[in-house]
Amino acid sequence: PLRYISKYREFVKHEAVKNKSQWKTMGPAKVAVPSPNDFLQKHSKEPKLAPKKKEEDGKKLLPLSVPQRTYRPVIRIKKNFINKNAVAVIRGVPKKPRPFCVDTRQGDKYPLEPSGLVPKYIKKKNYGVTPKYVTRRNEEIKREEEEYEASVLEQLKKKAMKTLSDEERTNILKALKKNWEEINHAYQGLPVLTDTRYKKIHKEELELKLKQLEHDIAAIEKHKNVYIAD
């Protein structure tokens, strides 16, 4: 196939040659030599005022109009500015001297206000006031603590201990004593000789159960009011 050739090729070449800058060519620039007649004249660069307009077509200006009877001229009162300024100075508040800070022996000074030595921050209206977000956060924390305490109290109420009635106390004592009698009867029926490991372990278990039952029976008999948890 034939090679592609753009139809704008000649136009691009022509524009490139036409717009070619002078400083991109070799040799000195071709500049027209100034004419000797175009020399700088005196007052040539000063702005020229527009010519004064003459009366057009011989027209004269209209005469001044006569003021009406109701016209009252404005009376201008002459002011004595010297006395006025003197009174203002006498009655005025004296200006405070501008504070300066001297930091060298030679007396180099600079204004005290922009130096950073003046405590401007502590003189603000909102200085020492707790920010709103801190107050809001403290209220949220306090509310969460109250909710947690309420939930803990509710759980404690649910797990509150109740007292045993006399009937329940006597029934528990009877059951413990009956259990003790049964275990004691089994303990009395053990062989005298405990020559095996199983016999030793069984004897120790029965002794521990008897001690625990005796402790429970003594604790219930000793205290009239017994509290138990749910």
PDB file of C-alpha atoms in Angstrom:
ATOM      1  CA  PRO A   1       0.000   0.000   0.000  1.00  0.00           C
ATOM      2  CA  LEU A   2       1.031   3.615  -0.616  1.00  0.00           C
ATOM      3  CA  ARG A   3       2.438   5.657   2.242  1.00  0.00           C
ATOM      4  CA  TYR A   4      -0.045   8.024   3.909  1.00  0.00           C
ATOM      5  CA  ILE A   5       0.546  11.705   3.094  1.00  0.00           C
ATOM      6  CA  SER A   6      -1.519  14.372   4.841  1.00  0.00           C
ATOM      7  CA  LYS A   7      -3.370  16.879   2.715  1.00  0.00           C
ATOM      8  CA  TYR A   8      -2.264  19.700   5.044  1.00  0.00           C
ATOM      9  CA  ARG A   9       1.422  19.114   4.409  1.00  0.00           C
ATOM     10  CA  GLU A  10       2.003  22.046   2.044  1.00  0.00           C
ATOM     11  CA  PHE A  11      -0.074  24.363   4.239  1.00  0.00           C
ATOM     12  CA  VAL A  12       1.991  23.484   7.299  1.00  0.00           C
ATOM     13  CA  LYS A  13       5.242  24.104   5.402  1.00  0.00           C
ATOM     14  CA  HIS A  14       4.011  27.488   4.218  1.00  0.00           C
ATOM     15  CA  GLU A  15       2.943  28.546   7.734  1.00  0.00           C
ATOM     16  CA  ALA A  16       6.279  27.397   9.190  1.00  0.00           C
ATOM     17  CA  VAL A  17       8.267  29.497   6.693  1.00  0.00           C
ATOM     18  CA  LYS A  18       5.910  32.479   7.065  1.00  0.00           C
ATOM     19  CA  ASN A  19       6.000  32.591  10.869  1.00  0.00           C
ATOM     20  CA  LYS A  20       9.694  31.857  11.201  1.00  0.00           C
ATOM     21  CA  SER A  21      11.260  34.270  13.722  1.00  0.00           C
ATOM     22  CA  GLN A  22      14.194  36.453  12.779  1.00  0.00           C
ATOM     23  CA  TRP A  23      16.266  35.418  15.755  1.00  0.00           C
ATOM     24  CA  LYS A  24      16.093  31.797  14.626  1.00  0.00           C
ATOM     25  CA  THR A  25      17.935  32.525  11.360  1.00  0.00           C
ATOM     26  CA  MET A  26      21.648  32.840  10.764  1.00  0.00           C
ATOM     27  CA  GLY A  27      23.224  36.308  10.426  1.00  0.00           C
ATOM     28  CA  PRO A  28      22.178  39.739  11.697  1.00  0.00           C
ATOM     29  CA  ALA A  29      18.537  40.691  11.935  1.00  0.00           C
ATOM     30  CA  LYS A  30      17.120  42.598   9.005  1.00  0.00           C
ATOM     31  CA  VAL A  31      15.847  45.835  10.623  1.00  0.00           C
ATOM     32  CA  ALA A  32      14.954  49.028   8.748  1.00  0.00           C
ATOM     33  CA  VAL A  33      17.345  51.922   9.355  1.00  0.00           C
ATOM     34  CA  PRO A  34      15.599  54.890  11.084  1.00  0.00           C
ATOM     35  CA  SER A  35      15.128  58.008   8.997  1.00  0.00           C
ATOM     36  CA  PRO A  36      17.097  61.137  10.016  1.00  0.00           C
ATOM     37  CA  ASN A  37      13.932  63.236   9.685  1.00  0.00           C
ATOM     38  CA  ASP A  38      12.261  61.371  12.600  1.00  0.00           C
ATOM     39  CA  PHE A  39      14.297  63.003  15.340  1.00  0.00           C
ATOM     40  CA  LEU A  40      12.981  63.708  18.856  1.00  0.00           C
ATOM     41  CA  GLN A  41      11.488  67.179  19.129  1.00  0.00           C
ATOM     42  CA  LYS A  42      10.908  69.359  22.133  1.00  0.00           C
ATOM     43  CA  HIS A  43       7.632  68.829  24.041  1.00  0.00           C
ATOM     44  CA  SER A  44       6.716  66.002  21.673  1.00  0.00           C
ATOM     45  CA  LYS A  45       6.056  63.513  24.506  1.00  0.00           C
ATOM     46  CA  GLU A  46       3.905  65.880  26.611  1.00  0.00           C
ATOM     47  CA  PRO A  47       0.139  65.177  26.634  1.00  0.00           C
ATOM     48  CA  LYS A  48      -1.788  67.511  24.352  1.00  0.00           C
ATOM     49  CA  LEU A  49      -4.933  69.160  25.693  1.00  0.00           C
ATOM     50  CA  ALA A  50      -8.120  69.227  23.679  1.00  0.00           C
ATOM     51  CA  PRO A  51      -8.781  72.561  21.964  1.00  0.00           C
ATOM     52  CA  LYS A  52     -11.264  74.924  23.573  1.00  0.00           C
ATOM     53  CA  LYS A  53     -14.752  74.785  22.134  1.00  0.00           C
ATOM     54  CA  LYS A  54     -15.986  77.994  20.615  1.00  0.00           C
ATOM     55  CA  GLU A  55     -19.597  79.121  20.479  1.00  0.00           C
ATOM     56  CA  GLU A  56     -21.282  76.907  17.929  1.00  0.00           C
ATOM     57  CA  ASP A  57     -23.089  78.711  15.090  1.00  0.00           C
ATOM     58  CA  GLY A  58     -22.939  82.044  16.884  1.00  0.00           C
ATOM     59  CA  LYS A  59     -25.196  80.846  19.732  1.00  0.00           C
ATOM     60  CA  LYS A  60     -24.859  82.882  22.900  1.00  0.00           C
ATOM     61  CA  LEU A  61     -25.211  81.595  26.413  1.00  0.00           C
ATOM     62  CA  LEU A  62     -28.560  82.102  28.121  1.00  0.00           C
ATOM     63  CA  PRO A  63     -28.730  84.913  30.688  1.00  0.00           C
ATOM     64  CA  LEU A  64     -28.775  84.062  34.356  1.00  0.00           C
ATOM     65  CA  SER A  65     -32.222  83.435  35.830  1.00  0.00           C
ATOM     66  CA  VAL A  66     -33.589  85.786  38.506  1.00  0.00           C
ATOM     67  CA  PRO A  67     -34.124  84.082  41.913  1.00  0.00           C
ATOM     68  CA  GLN A  68     -37.685  83.730  43.170  1.00  0.00           C
ATOM     69  CA  ARG A  69     -39.122  85.581  46.144  1.00  0.00           C
ATOM     70  CA  THR A  70     -39.294  82.433  48.270  1.00  0.00           C
ATOM     71  CA  TYR A  71     -35.593  81.791  47.768  1.00  0.00           C
ATOM     72  CA  ARG A  72     -33.590  82.012  50.965  1.00  0.00           C
ATOM     73  CA  PRO A  73     -29.856  82.064  50.531  1.00  0.00           C
ATOM     74  CA  VAL A  74     -27.766  79.721  52.624  1.00  0.00           C
ATOM     75  CA  ILE A  75     -25.958  81.669  55.300  1.00  0.00           C
ATOM     76  CA  ARG A  76     -22.526  80.256  55.856  1.00  0.00           C
ATOM     77  CA  ILE A  77     -21.180  80.772  59.346  1.00  0.00           C
ATOM     78  CA  LYS A  78     -17.511  81.366  59.524  1.00  0.00           C
ATOM     79  CA  LYS A  79     -15.841  78.951  61.908  1.00  0.00           C
ATOM     80  CA  ASN A  80     -12.820  79.736  63.958  1.00  0.00           C
ATOM     81  CA  PHE A  81     -10.912  76.504  63.524  1.00  0.00           C
ATOM     82  CA  ILE A  82      -8.068  77.675  65.754  1.00  0.00           C
ATOM     83  CA  ASN A  83     -10.336  78.118  68.783  1.00  0.00           C
ATOM     84  CA  LYS A  84     -12.182  74.910  67.946  1.00  0.00           C
ATOM     85  CA  ASN A  85      -8.965  72.889  67.838  1.00  0.00           C
ATOM     86  CA  ALA A  86      -7.749  74.520  71.049  1.00  0.00           C
ATOM     87  CA  VAL A  87     -10.967  73.582  72.895  1.00  0.00           C
ATOM     88  CA  ALA A  88     -10.767  70.029  71.548  1.00  0.00           C
ATOM     89  CA  VAL A  89      -7.197  69.711  72.795  1.00  0.00           C
ATOM     90  CA  ILE A  90      -8.076  71.127  76.248  1.00  0.00           C
ATOM     91  CA  ARG A  91     -11.127  68.900  76.721  1.00  0.00           C
ATOM     92  CA  GLY A  92      -9.659  65.856  75.033  1.00  0.00           C
ATOM     93  CA  VAL A  93      -8.216  62.856  76.863  1.00  0.00           C
ATOM     94  CA  PRO A  94      -4.433  62.771  76.689  1.00  0.00           C
ATOM     95  CA  LYS A  95      -2.991  59.985  74.610  1.00  0.00           C
ATOM     96  CA  LYS A  96      -1.255  57.217  76.457  1.00  0.00           C
ATOM     97  CA  PRO A  97       2.389  56.743  75.630  1.00  0.00           C
ATOM     98  CA  ARG A  98       3.111  53.780  73.418  1.00  0.00           C
ATOM     99  CA  PRO A  99       4.955  51.122  75.435  1.00  0.00           C
ATOM    100  CA  PHE A 100       8.359  50.028  74.179  1.00  0.00           C
ATOM    101  CA  CYS A 101      10.780  47.321  75.228  1.00  0.00           C
ATOM    102  CA  VAL A 102      14.520  48.005  75.442  1.00  0.00           C
ATOM    103  CA  ASP A 103      16.713  44.925  75.215  1.00  0.00           C
ATOM    104  CA  THR A 104      20.251  46.262  74.795  1.00  0.00           C
ATOM    105  CA  ARG A 105      22.559  48.702  76.526  1.00  0.00           C
ATOM    106  CA  GLN A 106      22.608  50.946  73.479  1.00  0.00           C
ATOM    107  CA  GLY A 107      18.867  51.558  73.892  1.00  0.00           C
ATOM    108  CA  ASP A 108      17.582  49.491  70.986  1.00  0.00           C
ATOM    109  CA  LYS A 109      13.852  49.368  71.449  1.00  0.00           C
ATOM    110  CA  TYR A 110      10.844  47.892  69.715  1.00  0.00           C
ATOM    111  CA  PRO A 111       7.077  48.026  70.345  1.00  0.00           C
ATOM    112  CA  LEU A 112       6.021  45.943  73.313  1.00  0.00           C
ATOM    113  CA  GLU A 113       2.602  44.863  72.016  1.00  0.00           C
ATOM    114  CA  PRO A 114       3.675  42.720  69.023  1.00  0.00           C
ATOM    115  CA  SER A 115       6.736  41.388  70.859  1.00  0.00           C
ATOM    116  CA  GLY A 116       4.870  38.542  72.569  1.00  0.00           C
ATOM    117  CA  LEU A 117       5.685  39.753  76.083  1.00  0.00           C
ATOM    118  CA  VAL A 118       2.210  41.185  76.681  1.00  0.00           C
ATOM    119  CA  PRO A 119      -0.146  38.546  78.174  1.00  0.00           C
ATOM    120  CA  LYS A 120      -2.943  38.961  75.638  1.00  0.00           C
ATOM    121  CA  TYR A 121      -4.200  35.382  75.842  1.00  0.00           C
ATOM    122  CA  ILE A 122      -5.148  35.483  79.530  1.00  0.00           C
ATOM    123  CA  LYS A 123      -7.105  38.698  78.951  1.00  0.00           C
ATOM    124  CA  LYS A 124      -9.500  37.116  76.485  1.00  0.00           C
ATOM    125  CA  LYS A 125     -13.179  36.892  77.361  1.00  0.00           C
ATOM    126  CA  ASN A 126     -13.277  33.123  77.001  1.00  0.00           C
ATOM    127  CA  TYR A 127     -10.031  32.529  78.925  1.00  0.00           C
ATOM    128  CA  GLY A 128     -10.468  29.832  81.554  1.00  0.00           C
ATOM    129  CA  VAL A 129     -13.887  28.797  80.210  1.00  0.00           C
ATOM    130  CA  THR A 130     -14.304  25.086  79.646  1.00  0.00           C
ATOM    131  CA  PRO A 131     -14.843  24.332  75.942  1.00  0.00           C
ATOM    132  CA  LYS A 132     -18.231  23.054  74.873  1.00  0.00           C
ATOM    133  CA  TYR A 133     -16.913  19.735  73.578  1.00  0.00           C
ATOM    134  CA  VAL A 134     -15.235  19.022  76.947  1.00  0.00           C
ATOM    135  CA  THR A 135     -18.463  19.810  78.816  1.00  0.00           C
ATOM    136  CA  ARG A 136     -20.437  17.590  76.440  1.00  0.00           C
ATOM    137  CA  ARG A 137     -17.922  14.769  76.854  1.00  0.00           C
ATOM    138  CA  ASN A 138     -18.029  15.055  80.664  1.00  0.00           C
ATOM    139  CA  GLU A 139     -21.826  14.879  80.593  1.00  0.00           C
ATOM    140  CA  GLU A 140     -21.681  11.754  78.407  1.00  0.00           C
ATOM    141  CA  ILE A 141     -19.155  10.127  80.762  1.00  0.00           C
ATOM    142  CA  LYS A 142     -21.286  11.005  83.798  1.00  0.00           C
ATOM    143  CA  ARG A 143     -24.404   9.599  82.134  1.00  0.00           C
ATOM    144  CA  GLU A 144     -22.574   6.372  81.248  1.00  0.00           C
ATOM    145  CA  GLU A 145     -21.354   6.041  84.852  1.00  0.00           C
ATOM    146  CA  GLU A 146     -24.881   6.523  86.188  1.00  0.00           C
ATOM    147  CA  GLU A 147     -26.221   3.907  83.770  1.00  0.00           C
ATOM    148  CA  TYR A 148     -23.457   1.494  84.807  1.00  0.00           C
ATOM    149  CA  GLU A 149     -24.171   2.047  88.517  1.00  0.00           C
ATOM    150  CA  ALA A 150     -27.893   1.531  87.932  1.00  0.00           C
ATOM    151  CA  SER A 151     -27.217  -1.730  86.086  1.00  0.00           C
ATOM    152  CA  VAL A 152     -24.887  -2.905  88.887  1.00  0.00           C
ATOM    153  CA  LEU A 153     -27.515  -2.120  91.537  1.00  0.00           C
ATOM    154  CA  GLU A 154     -30.128  -3.947  89.532  1.00  0.00           C
ATOM    155  CA  GLN A 155     -27.893  -7.001  89.272  1.00  0.00           C
ATOM    156  CA  LEU A 156     -27.173  -6.844  92.997  1.00  0.00           C
ATOM    157  CA  LYS A 157     -30.884  -6.679  93.700  1.00  0.00           C
ATOM    158  CA  LYS A 158     -31.394  -9.717  91.531  1.00  0.00           C
ATOM    159  CA  LYS A 159     -28.589 -11.514  93.360  1.00  0.00           C
ATOM    160  CA  ALA A 160     -29.704 -10.267  96.775  1.00  0.00           C
ATOM    161  CA  MET A 161     -29.570 -12.793  99.589  1.00  0.00           C
ATOM    162  CA  LYS A 162     -32.730 -13.900 101.324  1.00  0.00           C
ATOM    163  CA  THR A 163     -33.232 -15.298 104.821  1.00  0.00           C
ATOM    164  CA  LEU A 164     -34.308 -18.852 105.477  1.00  0.00           C
ATOM    165  CA  SER A 165     -37.531 -19.375 107.333  1.00  0.00           C
ATOM    166  CA  ASP A 166     -37.666 -21.507 110.490  1.00  0.00           C
ATOM    167  CA  GLU A 167     -39.382 -24.317 108.638  1.00  0.00           C
ATOM    168  CA  GLU A 168     -36.772 -24.361 105.856  1.00  0.00           C
ATOM    169  CA  ARG A 169     -33.992 -24.199 108.465  1.00  0.00           C
ATOM    170  CA  THR A 170     -35.326 -27.206 110.385  1.00  0.00           C
ATOM    171  CA  ASN A 171     -35.852 -29.184 107.167  1.00  0.00           C
ATOM    172  CA  ILE A 172     -32.272 -28.484 106.055  1.00  0.00           C
ATOM    173  CA  LEU A 173     -30.949 -29.546 109.493  1.00  0.00           C
ATOM    174  CA  LYS A 174     -32.940 -32.782 109.372  1.00  0.00           C
ATOM    175  CA  ALA A 175     -31.667 -33.547 105.873  1.00  0.00           C
ATOM    176  CA  LEU A 176     -28.036 -32.832 106.840  1.00  0.00           C
ATOM    177  CA  LYS A 177     -28.278 -35.009 109.978  1.00  0.00           C
ATOM    178  CA  LYS A 178     -29.927 -37.808 108.013  1.00  0.00           C
ATOM    179  CA  ASN A 179     -27.158 -37.614 105.409  1.00  0.00           C
ATOM    180  CA  TRP A 180     -24.572 -37.614 108.184  1.00  0.00           C
ATOM    181  CA  GLU A 181     -26.118 -40.745 109.735  1.00  0.00           C
ATOM    182  CA  GLU A 182     -26.092 -42.562 106.393  1.00  0.00           C
ATOM    183  CA  ILE A 183     -22.442 -41.672 105.702  1.00  0.00           C
ATOM    184  CA  ASN A 184     -21.468 -42.504 109.283  1.00  0.00           C
ATOM    185  CA  HIS A 185     -23.176 -45.888 108.984  1.00  0.00           C
ATOM    186  CA  ALA A 186     -21.209 -46.543 105.795  1.00  0.00           C
ATOM    187  CA  TYR A 187     -18.015 -45.384 107.547  1.00  0.00           C
ATOM    188  CA  GLN A 188     -18.621 -47.733 110.479  1.00  0.00           C
ATOM    189  CA  GLY A 189     -19.060 -50.596 108.055  1.00  0.00           C
ATOM    190  CA  LEU A 190     -15.571 -50.205 106.590  1.00  0.00           C
ATOM    191  CA  PRO A 191     -13.122 -53.055 107.187  1.00  0.00           C
ATOM    192  CA  VAL A 192     -10.536 -52.601 109.896  1.00  0.00           C
ATOM    193  CA  LEU A 193      -7.657 -53.432 107.585  1.00  0.00           C
ATOM    194  CA  THR A 194      -7.176 -50.961 104.718  1.00  0.00           C
ATOM    195  CA  ASP A 195      -4.535 -52.771 102.739  1.00  0.00           C
ATOM    196  CA  THR A 196      -5.521 -51.618  99.245  1.00  0.00           C
ATOM    197  CA  ARG A 197      -5.427 -48.186  97.603  1.00  0.00           C
ATOM    198  CA  TYR A 198      -9.151 -48.202  96.848  1.00  0.00           C
ATOM    199  CA  LYS A 199      -9.990 -48.805 100.526  1.00  0.00           C
ATOM    200  CA  LYS A 200      -7.783 -45.888 101.600  1.00  0.00           C
ATOM    201  CA  ILE A 201      -9.312 -43.476  99.065  1.00  0.00           C
ATOM    202  CA  HIS A 202     -12.874 -44.537  99.977  1.00  0.00           C
ATOM    203  CA  LYS A 203     -12.173 -44.078 103.691  1.00  0.00           C
ATOM    204  CA  GLU A 204     -10.699 -40.580 103.111  1.00  0.00           C
ATOM    205  CA  GLU A 205     -13.728 -39.537 101.031  1.00  0.00           C
ATOM    206  CA  LEU A 206     -16.129 -40.623 103.753  1.00  0.00           C
ATOM    207  CA  GLU A 207     -14.129 -38.760 106.409  1.00  0.00           C
ATOM    208  CA  LEU A 208     -14.140 -35.536 104.340  1.00  0.00           C
ATOM    209  CA  LYS A 209     -17.919 -35.782 103.804  1.00  0.00           C
ATOM    210  CA  LEU A 210     -18.493 -36.335 107.525  1.00  0.00           C
ATOM    211  CA  LYS A 211     -16.329 -33.299 108.432  1.00  0.00           C
ATOM    212  CA  GLN A 212     -18.147 -31.084 105.905  1.00  0.00           C
ATOM    213  CA  LEU A 213     -21.571 -32.202 107.155  1.00  0.00           C
ATOM    214  CA  GLU A 214     -20.561 -31.633 110.790  1.00  0.00           C
ATOM    215  CA  HIS A 215     -19.332 -28.121 109.885  1.00  0.00           C
ATOM    216  CA  ASP A 216     -22.582 -27.284 108.069  1.00  0.00           C
ATOM    217  CA  ILE A 217     -24.770 -28.617 110.883  1.00  0.00           C
ATOM    218  CA  ALA A 218     -22.808 -26.658 113.498  1.00  0.00           C
ATOM    219  CA  ALA A 219     -23.003 -23.436 111.427  1.00  0.00           C
ATOM    220  CA  ILE A 220     -26.802 -23.692 110.968  1.00  0.00           C
ATOM    221  CA  GLU A 221     -27.410 -24.564 114.623  1.00  0.00           C
ATOM    222  CA  LYS A 222     -25.175 -21.709 115.775  1.00  0.00           C
ATOM    223  CA  HIS A 223     -26.940 -18.990 113.721  1.00  0.00           C
ATOM    224  CA  LYS A 224     -30.668 -18.486 113.882  1.00  0.00           C
ATOM    225  CA  ASN A 225     -30.799 -16.252 110.771  1.00  0.00           C
ATOM    226  CA  VAL A 226     -29.293 -17.868 107.707  1.00  0.00           C
ATOM    227  CA  TYR A 227     -28.942 -15.935 104.395  1.00  0.00           C
ATOM    228  CA  ILE A 228     -28.661 -17.637 101.054  1.00  0.00           C
ATOM    229  CA  ALA A 229     -28.106 -16.230  97.532  1.00  0.00           C
ATOM    230  CA  ASP A 230     -30.320 -16.986  94.552  1.00  0.00           C
TER     231      ASP A 230
END
